[in-house]
C-alpha atoms as a PDB file:
ATOM      1  CA  MET A   1      37.176   0.007   3.311  1.00  0.00           C
ATOM      2  CA  THR A   2      36.995  -2.804   1.064  1.00  0.00           C
ATOM      3  CA  MET A   3      37.691  -6.446   1.866  1.00  0.00           C
ATOM      4  CA  ASP A   4      40.501  -6.520  -0.679  1.00  0.00           C
ATOM      5  CA  HIS A   5      41.910  -3.365   0.655  1.00  0.00           C
ATOM      6  CA  SER A   6      41.760  -4.853   4.120  1.00  0.00           C
ATOM      7  CA  LEU A   7      43.632  -8.037   2.933  1.00  0.00           C
ATOM      8  CA  ALA A   8      46.111  -5.647   1.261  1.00  0.00           C
ATOM      9  CA  LEU A   9      46.861  -4.050   4.511  1.00  0.00           C
ATOM     10  CA  ALA A  10      47.162  -7.503   6.214  1.00  0.00           C
ATOM     11  CA  ILE A  11      49.555  -8.264   3.479  1.00  0.00           C
ATOM     12  CA  LEU A  12      51.418  -5.187   3.926  1.00  0.00           C
ATOM     13  CA  LEU A  13      51.620  -5.455   7.479  1.00  0.00           C
ATOM     14  CA  VAL A  14      53.721  -8.265   7.469  1.00  0.00           C
ATOM     15  CA  ALA A  15      56.078  -7.801   4.229  1.00  0.00           C
ATOM     16  CA  MET A  16      57.076  -4.375   5.097  1.00  0.00           C
ATOM     17  CA  CYS A  17      57.022  -3.636   8.843  1.00  0.00           C
ATOM     18  CA  PRO A  18      60.491  -2.708   9.705  1.00  0.00           C
ATOM     19  CA  GLN A  19      60.071  -3.483  13.289  1.00  0.00           C
ATOM     20  CA  ILE A  20      58.852  -7.177  12.458  1.00  0.00           C
ATOM     21  CA  GLU A  21      61.402  -9.739  11.678  1.00  0.00           C
ATOM     22  CA  SER A  22      61.177 -12.820   9.510  1.00  0.00           C
ATOM     23  CA  GLY A  23      61.682 -16.427  11.165  1.00  0.00           C
ATOM     24  CA  THR A  24      59.905 -19.687  11.801  1.00  0.00           C
ATOM     25  CA  GLU A  25      60.373 -19.845  15.491  1.00  0.00           C
ATOM     26  CA  GLY A  26      57.452 -19.354  17.329  1.00  0.00           C
ATOM     27  CA  GLU A  27      55.593 -18.532  13.810  1.00  0.00           C
ATOM     28  CA  ASP A  28      51.670 -18.650  13.016  1.00  0.00           C
ATOM     29  CA  ASN A  29      50.680 -20.889  10.463  1.00  0.00           C
ATOM     30  CA  GLY A  30      47.355 -18.876  10.204  1.00  0.00           C
ATOM     31  CA  SER A  31      45.243 -21.982  10.000  1.00  0.00           C
ATOM     32  CA  ASP A  32      43.232 -22.144  13.590  1.00  0.00           C
ATOM     33  CA  ILE A  33      43.540 -18.775  15.008  1.00  0.00           C
ATOM     34  CA  ASP A  34      40.351 -16.915  15.763  1.00  0.00           C
ATOM     35  CA  ILE A  35      40.706 -13.452  17.029  1.00  0.00           C
ATOM     36  CA  ARG A  36      37.205 -13.548  18.480  1.00  0.00           C
ATOM     37  CA  GLU A  37      38.291 -16.585  20.755  1.00  0.00           C
ATOM     38  CA  ALA A  38      41.095 -14.419  21.797  1.00  0.00           C
ATOM     39  CA  LEU A  39      39.108 -11.311  22.760  1.00  0.00           C
ATOM     40  CA  ASN A  40      36.025 -13.182  23.822  1.00  0.00           C
ATOM     41  CA  THR A  41      36.377 -12.716  27.516  1.00  0.00           C
ATOM     42  CA  SER A  42      35.195 -11.154  30.787  1.00  0.00           C
ATOM     43  CA  GLU A  43      38.565 -10.315  31.901  1.00  0.00           C
ATOM     44  CA  PRO A  44      41.016  -7.549  31.116  1.00  0.00           C
ATOM     45  CA  LEU A  45      43.565  -8.109  28.271  1.00  0.00           C
ATOM     46  CA  TRP A  46      46.317  -6.650  29.904  1.00  0.00           C
ATOM     47  CA  LEU A  47      49.371  -5.037  27.518  1.00  0.00           C
ATOM     48  CA  PHE A  48      52.429  -6.500  28.733  1.00  0.00           C
ATOM     49  CA  TRP A  49      55.015  -6.029  26.182  1.00  0.00           C
ATOM     50  CA  GLN A  50      55.299  -3.553  23.311  1.00  0.00           C
ATOM     51  CA  SER A  51      57.681  -2.994  20.236  1.00  0.00           C
ATOM     52  CA  ASP A  52      56.891   0.897  20.608  1.00  0.00           C
ATOM     53  CA  ARG A  53      57.720   3.280  23.432  1.00  0.00           C
ATOM     54  CA  ASN A  54      54.693   3.986  25.895  1.00  0.00           C
ATOM     55  CA  SER A  55      55.973   7.497  26.450  1.00  0.00           C
ATOM     56  CA  PHE A  56      55.716  10.452  24.178  1.00  0.00           C
ATOM     57  CA  SER A  57      56.078  14.190  24.094  1.00  0.00           C
ATOM     58  CA  VAL A  58      53.132  16.365  23.511  1.00  0.00           C
ATOM     59  CA  CYS A  59      54.377  19.998  22.437  1.00  0.00           C
ATOM     60  CA  SER A  60      52.535  23.144  21.832  1.00  0.00           C
ATOM     61  CA  GLY A  61      55.027  25.589  20.275  1.00  0.00           C
ATOM     62  CA  ASP A  62      58.298  25.346  22.382  1.00  0.00           C
ATOM     63  CA  ASP A  63      56.580  23.770  25.167  1.00  0.00           C
ATOM     64  CA  CYS A  64      56.720  19.988  25.814  1.00  0.00           C
ATOM     65  CA  ILE A  65      55.294  17.613  28.359  1.00  0.00           C
ATOM     66  CA  ASN A  66      56.050  14.152  28.620  1.00  0.00           C
ATOM     67  CA  GLU A  67      53.025  11.604  28.475  1.00  0.00           C
ATOM     68  CA  THR A  68      53.563   8.077  29.836  1.00  0.00           C
ATOM     69  CA  GLU A  69      50.955   5.185  29.279  1.00  0.00           C
ATOM     70  CA  THR A  70      51.110   2.606  31.981  1.00  0.00           C
ATOM     71  CA  CYS A  71      48.751  -0.149  33.203  1.00  0.00           C
ATOM     72  CA  ILE A  72      46.827  -0.687  29.796  1.00  0.00           C
ATOM     73  CA  ARG A  73      44.287  -3.065  29.314  1.00  0.00           C
ATOM     74  CA  ASN A  74      41.200  -3.916  26.751  1.00  0.00           C
ATOM     75  CA  VAL A  75      38.156  -4.502  28.319  1.00  0.00           C
ATOM     76  CA  MET A  76      35.421  -6.020  26.306  1.00  0.00           C
ATOM     77  CA  ILE A  77      31.921  -4.780  26.314  1.00  0.00           C
ATOM     78  CA  ASP A  78      30.066  -6.667  23.634  1.00  0.00           C
ATOM     79  CA  ILE A  79      31.385  -9.068  20.954  1.00  0.00           C
ATOM     80  CA  SER A  80      29.492 -10.737  18.006  1.00  0.00           C
ATOM     81  CA  SER A  81      30.774 -12.527  15.004  1.00  0.00           C
ATOM     82  CA  GLU A  82      30.625  -9.388  12.880  1.00  0.00           C
ATOM     83  CA  ASP A  83      32.358  -7.004  15.500  1.00  0.00           C
ATOM     84  CA  CYS A  84      33.286  -6.126  19.397  1.00  0.00           C
ATOM     85  CA  TYR A  85      33.281  -3.041  21.434  1.00  0.00           C
ATOM     86  CA  PHE A  86      35.814  -2.311  23.972  1.00  0.00           C
ATOM     87  CA  ASN A  87      37.336   0.146  26.361  1.00  0.00           C
ATOM     88  CA  GLN A  88      41.027   0.828  26.623  1.00  0.00           C
ATOM     89  CA  VAL A  89      41.847   1.777  30.181  1.00  0.00           C
ATOM     90  CA  MET A  90      45.342   2.964  31.327  1.00  0.00           C
ATOM     91  CA  LEU A  91      47.080   5.592  33.509  1.00  0.00           C
ATOM     92  CA  MET A  92      47.912   8.680  31.959  1.00  0.00           C
ATOM     93  CA  ASN A  93      51.003  10.238  33.769  1.00  0.00           C
ATOM     94  CA  GLY A  94      49.469   8.131  36.802  1.00  0.00           C
ATOM     95  CA  LEU A  95      45.808   9.662  36.217  1.00  0.00           C
ATOM     96  CA  PRO A  96      42.828   7.372  34.975  1.00  0.00           C
ATOM     97  CA  TYR A  97      42.272   7.445  31.241  1.00  0.00           C
ATOM     98  CA  THR A  98      39.546   5.565  29.263  1.00  0.00           C
ATOM     99  CA  ALA A  99      38.980   5.405  25.296  1.00  0.00           C
ATOM    100  CA  ALA A 100      36.088   3.411  23.486  1.00  0.00           C
ATOM    101  CA  TYR A 101      36.782   1.468  20.501  1.00  0.00           C
ATOM    102  CA  ILE A 102      35.037  -0.806  17.924  1.00  0.00           C
ATOM    103  CA  GLY A 103      36.727  -3.666  15.837  1.00  0.00           C
ATOM    104  CA  LYS A 104      35.216  -5.051  12.832  1.00  0.00           C
ATOM    105  CA  PHE A 105      36.107  -8.652  11.503  1.00  0.00           C
ATOM    106  CA  ASN A 106      35.665  -7.865   8.090  1.00  0.00           C
ATOM    107  CA  ASP A 107      38.943  -9.921   6.470  1.00  0.00           C
ATOM    108  CA  GLY A 108      37.153 -12.519   4.615  1.00  0.00           C
ATOM    109  CA  LYS A 109      38.849 -15.086   6.359  1.00  0.00           C
ATOM    110  CA  THR A 110      37.235 -18.131   8.245  1.00  0.00           C
ATOM    111  CA  PRO A 111      37.679 -17.954  11.053  1.00  0.00           C
ATOM    112  CA  PRO A 112      38.711 -14.290  11.168  1.00  0.00           C
ATOM    113  CA  LYS A 113      42.174 -13.409  12.569  1.00  0.00           C
ATOM    114  CA  SER A 114      42.250  -9.418  12.110  1.00  0.00           C
ATOM    115  CA  MET A 115      39.843  -6.450  12.887  1.00  0.00           C
ATOM    116  CA  GLU A 116      39.809  -2.821  11.629  1.00  0.00           C
ATOM    117  CA  VAL A 117      39.672  -0.993  14.843  1.00  0.00           C
ATOM    118  CA  THR A 118      38.000   2.747  15.053  1.00  0.00           C
ATOM    119  CA  GLU A 119      37.554   4.949  18.084  1.00  0.00           C
ATOM    120  CA  VAL A 120      33.859   4.984  18.960  1.00  0.00           C
ATOM    121  CA  GLY A 121      32.854   9.035  18.511  1.00  0.00           C
ATOM    122  CA  ASP A 122      35.969   9.569  15.856  1.00  0.00           C
ATOM    123  CA  SER A 123      34.276  12.237  13.897  1.00  0.00           C
ATOM    124  CA  PHE A 124      36.266  10.791  10.694  1.00  0.00           C
ATOM    125  CA  SER A 125      34.344   7.504  11.116  1.00  0.00           C
ATOM    126  CA  THR A 126      32.161   6.789   8.231  1.00  0.00           C
ATOM    127  CA  ASP A 127      30.788   3.666   6.521  1.00  0.00           C
ATOM    128  CA  SER A 128      33.289   4.158   3.929  1.00  0.00           C
ATOM    129  CA  GLY A 129      36.122   3.022   6.340  1.00  0.00           C
ATOM    130  CA  SER A 130      38.054   6.575   5.995  1.00  0.00           C
ATOM    131  CA  GLY A 131      37.959   6.557  10.030  1.00  0.00           C
ATOM    132  CA  VAL A 132      39.933   3.421  10.400  1.00  0.00           C
ATOM    133  CA  HIS A 133      42.966   3.969  11.991  1.00  0.00           C
ATOM    134  CA  GLN A 134      44.339   0.707  13.192  1.00  0.00           C
ATOM    135  CA  LEU A 135      44.786  -2.764  11.740  1.00  0.00           C
ATOM    136  CA  TRP A 136      45.321  -5.609  14.604  1.00  0.00           C
ATOM    137  CA  VAL A 137      46.319  -9.134  13.161  1.00  0.00           C
ATOM    138  CA  LEU A 138      46.502 -11.765  15.623  1.00  0.00           C
ATOM    139  CA  GLN A 139      49.478 -13.626  15.055  1.00  0.00           C
ATOM    140  CA  TYR A 140      49.940 -15.592  18.276  1.00  0.00           C
ATOM    141  CA  LEU A 141      47.645 -17.365  20.343  1.00  0.00           C
ATOM    142  CA  GLU A 142      48.934 -19.387  23.493  1.00  0.00           C
ATOM    143  CA  PRO A 143      48.190 -22.828  22.313  1.00  0.00           C
ATOM    144  CA  LYS A 144      47.766 -24.427  26.285  1.00  0.00           C
ATOM    145  CA  ASP A 145      45.558 -22.153  27.875  1.00  0.00           C
ATOM    146  CA  ARG A 146      45.240 -19.257  25.234  1.00  0.00           C
ATOM    147  CA  ARG A 147      45.819 -16.600  27.841  1.00  0.00           C
ATOM    148  CA  CYS A 148      48.527 -14.854  26.023  1.00  0.00           C
ATOM    149  CA  MET A 149      48.523 -13.490  22.560  1.00  0.00           C
ATOM    150  CA  VAL A 150      50.561 -11.293  20.336  1.00  0.00           C
ATOM    151  CA  PHE A 151      49.274  -8.728  17.642  1.00  0.00           C
ATOM    152  CA  PHE A 152      50.770  -7.411  14.846  1.00  0.00           C
ATOM    153  CA  ILE A 153      49.153  -3.537  14.544  1.00  0.00           C
ATOM    154  CA  GLN A 154      49.486  -1.329  11.591  1.00  0.00           C
ATOM    155  CA  GLU A 155      48.950   2.229  12.296  1.00  0.00           C
ATOM    156  CA  LEU A 156      47.997   4.090   8.758  1.00  0.00           C
ATOM    157  CA  GLU A 157      50.209   7.044   9.622  1.00  0.00           C
ATOM    158  CA  ASP A 158      52.751   5.499  11.780  1.00  0.00           C
ATOM    159  CA  LEU A 159      55.092   2.471  12.135  1.00  0.00           C
ATOM    160  CA  ASN A 160      54.007  -1.122  12.679  1.00  0.00           C
ATOM    161  CA  ILE A 161      54.054  -2.310  15.952  1.00  0.00           C
ATOM    162  CA  CYS A 162      53.864  -5.622  18.270  1.00  0.00           C
ATOM    163  CA  GLN A 163      51.871  -5.898  21.057  1.00  0.00           C
ATOM    164  CA  MET A 164      51.606  -8.734  23.513  1.00  0.00           C
ATOM    165  CA  TYR A 165      48.467  -9.160  26.220  1.00  0.00           C
ATOM    166  CA  ILE A 166      47.809 -11.425  28.972  1.00  0.00           C
ATOM    167  CA  LYS A 167      44.285 -12.406  29.517  1.00  0.00           C
ATOM    168  CA  GLY A 168      43.499 -12.042  33.392  1.00  0.00           C
ATOM    169  CA  GLU A 169      45.987 -11.061  36.137  1.00  0.00           C
ATOM    170  CA  PRO A 170      49.490 -11.373  34.793  1.00  0.00           C
ATOM    171  CA  GLN A 171      51.611 -13.627  37.049  1.00  0.00           C
ATOM    172  CA  PRO A 172      55.371 -13.189  38.097  1.00  0.00           C
ATOM    173  CA  SER A 173      56.347 -15.815  35.849  1.00  0.00           C
ATOM    174  CA  ASP A 174      54.596 -14.419  32.548  1.00  0.00           C
ATOM    175  CA  PRO A 175      54.960 -14.196  29.800  1.00  0.00           C
ATOM    176  CA  PRO A 176      54.476 -17.792  28.801  1.00  0.00           C
ATOM    177  CA  THR A 177      57.262 -19.544  26.944  1.00  0.00           C
ATOM    178  CA  GLY A 178      55.843 -19.608  23.745  1.00  0.00           C
ATOM    179  CA  CYS A 179      54.729 -16.098  23.763  1.00  0.00           C
ATOM    180  CA  GLU A 180      57.946 -14.964  24.722  1.00  0.00           C
ATOM    181  CA  THR A 181      59.845 -16.966  22.003  1.00  0.00           C
ATOM    182  CA  PHE A 182      57.182 -15.513  19.427  1.00  0.00           C
ATOM    183  CA  PHE A 183      57.614 -12.072  20.464  1.00  0.00           C
ATOM    184  CA  LYS A 184      61.288 -12.161  20.293  1.00  0.00           C
ATOM    185  CA  ALA A 185      61.532 -14.031  17.255  1.00  0.00           C
ATOM    186  CA  ARG A 186      59.192 -11.750  15.174  1.00  0.00           C
ATOM    187  CA  CYS A 187      59.202  -8.227  16.996  1.00  0.00           C
ATOM    188  CA  ASN A 188      61.516  -5.760  17.409  1.00  0.00           C
ATOM    189  CA  LYS A 189      63.903  -7.648  20.115  1.00  0.00           C
ATOM    190  CA  THR A 190      66.523  -4.732  20.396  1.00  0.00           C
ATOM    191  CA  GLN A 191      64.066  -3.250  23.296  1.00  0.00           C
ATOM    192  CA  ILE A 192      61.053  -4.421  24.749  1.00  0.00           C
ATOM    193  CA  TYR A 193      58.913  -1.898  26.513  1.00  0.00           C
ATOM    194  CA  GLU A 194      56.816  -2.948  29.602  1.00  0.00           C
ATOM    195  CA  PRO A 195      53.945  -0.613  30.382  1.00  0.00           C
ATOM    196  CA  TYR A 196      52.671  -3.570  33.069  1.00  0.00           C
ATOM    197  CA  SER A 197      53.886  -3.853  36.486  1.00  0.00           C
ATOM    198  CA  MET A 198      52.682  -5.757  39.394  1.00  0.00           C
ATOM    199  CA  THR A 199      51.495  -2.399  41.010  1.00  0.00           C
ATOM    200  CA  CYS A 200      48.551  -2.294  38.213  1.00  0.00           C
ATOM    201  CA  LYS A 201      45.339  -2.860  39.506  1.00  0.00           C
END
């Protein structure tokens, strides 16, 4: 994927997403957010709120089963100025499941605020970028302690979504006020899905 294509995807993400609303309250000015700063941690990033459902149906013919993803967190494996490797760990219907991903910081911005994310081992992944299936754009990073962040995520064959992550173990008072205000102002505030619970470990 070319740099121009990546930038075009980022613009499309903000301009056309039906679930992400325009507004100024809590809006990111884009001048000082570095996605590497948000991701560069040995602590898990817990998916706290999301604008899309964390449950779905998997069907084979007329037979369908419901899958529910909970206790989702990203665990950083390695990060450099150009890319990062991380595992996404979750419970799928109560059973542990892990997938490995690579994120490439190639949006042409200084500092970078987005990454193209591909699953490691994806048979469609090539140097041309044809395997990229998500664009993660960091739109909010809690100014005070940098422990809460909101990403706009564009899935190439699906609706755009918002995801809020908490760095380290979430507290009963979470999310922080700034993070909550931004999410409710800019994302789908009619329904917030919460894959995290205090029983997650």
